[in-house]
């Protein structure tokens, strides 16, 4: 399904506005396919209360990373009380339970995958169902956390995708784009490579005047979009 001019302008404006992916845009930390990069993403996933994590969940993840607990070996050196204290300082609810989840997740990743989730990917051997199933076996991996992880990890693990969470589907609908992951990836974002996934992950961030302005500046007819998305000039 070729893109019409309006769709092209919309996609380009979103790519220009959110080129780095949802997690990096929201948290400021870089997601990479290194052992530490994937572990950082996993920490956010375990603390996430929604597939678009709350400010508290993001703040809690950043607080852990400021302690340099940014890899499985480093997190394993911490005690439950130490983790709880850091989480409580940023107001994370049920910090003790979250600390336990983080500890169990860390132990599992170390024991099962030698601290590197790339080994999980290798164990799945390119099978989408297998890689998704193995991710869901990680302690503390809720549905929200799974969405957080896969949405950004599919940049590096294409076999984990295509994946669009409910926020992304709703925003795509409002933009007049297909919300089906296969259609969105194959037809709308074809040829964009990693940029495409950066755009896809940025879709839930649309509810800002900045994006509305970016679309308008790109020549997109934003009258109906503004009404549909609750945006204003």
Short mmCIF file of C-alpha atoms in Angstrom, two decimals:
data_model
loop_
_atom_site.label_atom_id
_atom_site.label_comp_id
_atom_site.label_asym_id
_atom_site.label_seq_id
_atom_site.Cartn_x
_atom_site.Cartn_y
_atom_site.Cartn_z
CA UNK A 1 0.00 0.00 0.00
CA UNK A 2 1.91 3.08 -1.21
CA UNK A 3 1.93 6.08 1.08
CA UNK A 4 0.06 9.17 -0.05
CA UNK A 5 1.65 12.60 0.40
CA UNK A 6 -0.15 13.31 3.65
CA UNK A 7 0.96 10.01 5.19
CA UNK A 8 4.55 10.58 4.06
CA UNK A 9 4.55 14.04 5.64
CA UNK A 10 3.09 12.67 8.87
CA UNK A 11 5.65 9.87 9.12
CA UNK A 12 8.54 12.19 8.31
CA UNK A 13 7.42 14.76 10.88
CA UNK A 14 7.23 12.03 13.54
CA UNK A 15 10.65 10.67 12.58
CA UNK A 16 12.13 14.15 12.80
CA UNK A 17 10.45 14.80 16.15
CA UNK A 18 11.16 11.41 17.79
CA UNK A 19 14.17 9.82 16.07
CA UNK A 20 15.61 7.92 19.02
CA UNK A 21 12.90 5.58 20.24
CA UNK A 22 10.38 5.79 23.07
CA UNK A 23 12.60 4.84 26.00
CA UNK A 24 15.46 7.15 25.12
CA UNK A 25 13.09 10.03 24.46
CA UNK A 26 11.30 9.51 27.77
CA UNK A 27 14.17 8.57 30.08
CA UNK A 28 17.28 9.99 28.47
CA UNK A 29 19.25 6.77 28.75
CA UNK A 30 20.44 4.94 25.68
CA UNK A 31 19.10 1.53 24.72
CA UNK A 32 21.65 -0.66 22.96
CA UNK A 33 22.00 -4.36 22.28
CA UNK A 34 24.89 -4.67 24.71
CA UNK A 35 24.42 -6.66 27.91
CA UNK A 36 24.22 -3.43 29.95
CA UNK A 37 21.96 -1.68 27.44
CA UNK A 38 19.43 -4.50 27.43
CA UNK A 39 19.60 -4.76 31.22
CA UNK A 40 18.76 -1.06 31.56
CA UNK A 41 15.72 -1.60 29.38
CA UNK A 42 14.79 -4.64 31.45
CA UNK A 43 14.94 -2.64 34.67
CA UNK A 44 12.46 -0.14 33.26
CA UNK A 45 10.28 -3.03 32.08
CA UNK A 46 10.20 -4.61 35.54
CA UNK A 47 9.30 -1.29 37.18
CA UNK A 48 6.79 -0.24 34.51
CA UNK A 49 3.20 0.26 35.64
CA UNK A 50 1.95 0.70 32.09
CA UNK A 51 3.33 0.23 28.57
CA UNK A 52 3.76 4.01 28.70
CA UNK A 53 5.49 4.03 32.11
CA UNK A 54 4.56 6.66 34.67
CA UNK A 55 6.96 9.42 35.65
CA UNK A 56 7.52 7.57 38.93
CA UNK A 57 8.55 4.37 37.14
CA UNK A 58 10.92 6.33 34.92
CA UNK A 59 12.34 8.21 37.91
CA UNK A 60 12.86 4.94 39.78
CA UNK A 61 14.77 3.42 36.87
CA UNK A 62 16.95 6.49 36.52
CA UNK A 63 17.64 6.47 40.26
CA UNK A 64 18.89 2.89 40.06
CA UNK A 65 21.11 3.72 37.11
CA UNK A 66 22.57 6.74 38.92
CA UNK A 67 23.84 4.25 41.48
CA UNK A 68 25.63 2.52 38.59
CA UNK A 69 23.47 -0.56 39.02
CA UNK A 70 23.24 -0.72 35.26
CA UNK A 71 24.18 -4.34 34.61
CA UNK A 72 23.20 -7.67 36.07
CA UNK A 73 26.56 -8.18 37.85
CA UNK A 74 26.35 -4.71 39.44
CA UNK A 75 22.71 -5.09 40.48
CA UNK A 76 23.55 -8.47 42.01
CA UNK A 77 25.96 -6.74 44.41
CA UNK A 78 23.10 -4.77 45.98
CA UNK A 79 20.93 -5.79 48.89
CA UNK A 80 17.15 -5.73 48.93
CA UNK A 81 17.26 -2.95 51.53
CA UNK A 82 19.58 -0.82 49.39
CA UNK A 83 17.30 -1.14 46.38
CA UNK A 84 14.23 -0.43 48.47
CA UNK A 85 15.75 2.74 49.89
CA UNK A 86 16.57 4.11 46.43
CA UNK A 87 13.07 3.35 45.17
CA UNK A 88 11.42 4.90 48.22
CA UNK A 89 13.41 8.11 47.75
CA UNK A 90 11.67 8.73 44.42
CA UNK A 91 8.26 7.74 45.73
CA UNK A 92 7.94 4.40 43.96
CA UNK A 93 4.90 2.57 45.44
CA UNK A 94 5.44 -0.79 47.16
CA UNK A 95 9.18 -0.29 46.93
CA UNK A 96 9.94 -3.43 48.92
CA UNK A 97 8.03 -5.62 46.49
CA UNK A 98 9.67 -3.91 43.53
CA UNK A 99 13.09 -4.46 45.09
CA UNK A 100 12.31 -8.16 45.38
CA UNK A 101 11.26 -8.29 41.72
CA UNK A 102 14.47 -6.62 40.66
CA UNK A 103 16.52 -9.06 42.70
CA UNK A 104 14.73 -12.10 41.33
CA UNK A 105 15.02 -10.78 37.78
CA UNK A 106 18.73 -10.14 38.20
CA UNK A 107 19.42 -13.59 39.64
CA UNK A 108 17.47 -15.22 36.81
CA UNK A 109 19.28 -13.30 34.06
CA UNK A 110 22.66 -14.13 35.60
CA UNK A 111 21.92 -17.81 36.11
CA UNK A 112 20.04 -18.44 32.88
CA UNK A 113 21.77 -16.08 30.46
CA UNK A 114 25.10 -15.26 32.10
CA UNK A 115 23.91 -11.68 32.64
CA UNK A 116 23.41 -10.99 28.92
CA UNK A 117 19.98 -11.06 27.28
CA UNK A 118 21.65 -11.51 23.91
CA UNK A 119 22.01 -15.12 25.10
CA UNK A 120 18.22 -15.27 25.40
CA UNK A 121 18.00 -14.17 21.81
CA UNK A 122 20.48 -16.82 20.74
CA UNK A 123 18.51 -19.46 22.64
CA UNK A 124 15.41 -18.49 20.67
CA UNK A 125 17.32 -19.01 17.41
CA UNK A 126 15.34 -16.45 15.45
CA UNK A 127 11.93 -17.83 16.40
CA UNK A 128 9.47 -15.05 17.28
CA UNK A 129 7.24 -17.20 19.49
CA UNK A 130 10.25 -18.57 21.33
CA UNK A 131 11.90 -15.21 22.01
CA UNK A 132 8.62 -13.75 23.23
CA UNK A 133 7.97 -16.77 25.41
CA UNK A 134 11.43 -16.62 26.97
CA UNK A 135 10.99 -12.93 27.75
CA UNK A 136 7.74 -13.64 29.55
CA UNK A 137 9.50 -16.22 31.74
CA UNK A 138 11.69 -13.53 33.31
CA UNK A 139 10.56 -12.88 36.89
CA UNK A 140 8.71 -9.59 37.24
CA UNK A 141 7.86 -9.36 33.52
CA UNK A 142 4.27 -8.12 33.49
CA UNK A 143 2.25 -7.45 30.34
CA UNK A 144 3.17 -3.77 30.64
CA UNK A 145 6.83 -4.58 31.10
CA UNK A 146 6.80 -6.94 28.16
CA UNK A 147 5.41 -4.18 25.95
CA UNK A 148 8.06 -1.73 27.17
CA UNK A 149 10.86 -4.17 26.45
CA UNK A 150 9.75 -5.52 23.08
CA UNK A 151 8.76 -2.12 21.69
CA UNK A 152 12.36 -0.89 21.86
CA UNK A 153 14.23 -4.21 21.67
CA UNK A 154 12.72 -4.97 18.26
CA UNK A 155 15.10 -2.35 16.86
CA UNK A 156 17.91 -4.80 17.61
CA UNK A 157 15.88 -8.01 17.65
CA UNK A 158 13.69 -7.82 14.52
CA UNK A 159 12.46 -11.35 15.11
CA UNK A 160 10.73 -10.08 18.29
CA UNK A 161 8.54 -7.81 16.17
CA UNK A 162 6.53 -6.46 14.65
CA UNK A 163 5.04 -5.15 17.86
CA UNK A 164 2.79 -2.18 18.53
CA UNK A 165 1.25 -1.69 21.96
CA UNK A 166 -2.25 -0.37 22.56
CA UNK A 167 -1.03 3.21 22.94
CA UNK A 168 0.67 2.98 19.56
CA UNK A 169 -2.36 1.43 17.89
CA UNK A 170 -4.66 4.13 19.22
CA UNK A 171 -2.34 6.92 18.17
CA UNK A 172 -1.88 5.39 14.71
CA UNK A 173 -5.66 5.20 14.32
CA UNK A 174 -5.98 8.86 15.23
CA UNK A 175 -3.31 9.76 12.71
CA UNK A 176 -5.11 7.88 9.96
CA UNK A 177 -2.35 5.26 9.79
CA UNK A 178 -2.86 1.49 9.91
CA UNK A 179 -2.62 0.16 13.45
CA UNK A 180 -1.95 -3.45 12.47
CA UNK A 181 1.76 -4.10 13.19
CA UNK A 182 2.40 -6.01 9.96
CA UNK A 183 0.79 -3.35 7.81
CA UNK A 184 2.41 -0.52 9.71
CA UNK A 185 5.89 -1.98 9.34
CA UNK A 186 5.63 -3.38 5.83
CA UNK A 187 3.66 -0.69 4.06
CA UNK A 188 3.86 2.58 5.94
CA UNK A 189 7.38 2.43 7.32
CA UNK A 190 8.95 0.31 4.62
CA UNK A 191 12.61 1.15 4.01
CA UNK A 192 13.04 3.26 7.12
CA UNK A 193 15.15 0.68 8.99
CA UNK A 194 15.88 1.57 12.59
CA UNK A 195 14.42 5.04 12.06
CA UNK A 196 11.09 3.37 11.40
CA UNK A 197 11.13 1.70 14.78
CA UNK A 198 12.15 4.95 16.42
CA UNK A 199 9.05 6.50 14.89
CA UNK A 200 6.88 3.59 15.90
CA UNK A 201 8.05 3.80 19.50
CA UNK A 202 7.49 7.57 19.49
CA UNK A 203 3.84 7.35 18.50
CA UNK A 204 2.55 7.25 22.10
CA UNK A 205 4.31 10.55 22.75
CA UNK A 206 2.08 12.41 20.32
CA UNK A 207 -0.14 14.20 22.84
CA UNK A 208 1.98 17.33 22.95
CA UNK A 209 1.65 20.66 21.29
CA UNK A 210 5.19 20.23 20.00
CA UNK A 211 4.25 17.32 17.79
CA UNK A 212 1.12 19.09 16.58
CA UNK A 213 3.28 22.00 15.55
CA UNK A 214 5.81 19.72 13.87
CA UNK A 215 3.08 18.11 11.79
CA UNK A 216 1.69 21.50 10.81
CA UNK A 217 5.13 22.81 9.88
CA UNK A 218 5.63 19.73 7.68
CA UNK A 219 2.57 20.69 5.67
CA UNK A 220 0.17 18.14 7.16
CA UNK A 221 -3.50 19.11 7.31
CA UNK A 222 -3.83 19.02 11.08
CA UNK A 223 -7.38 20.33 11.52
CA UNK A 224 -9.00 16.91 11.94
CA UNK A 225 -5.97 15.53 13.76
CA UNK A 226 -6.16 18.22 16.38
CA UNK A 227 -9.81 17.47 17.03
CA UNK A 228 -9.23 13.70 17.14
CA UNK A 229 -6.23 13.85 19.44
CA UNK A 230 -7.25 16.71 21.67
CA UNK A 231 -4.37 18.89 20.46
CA UNK A 232 -4.41 22.60 19.95
CA UNK A 233 -2.25 25.07 18.10
#
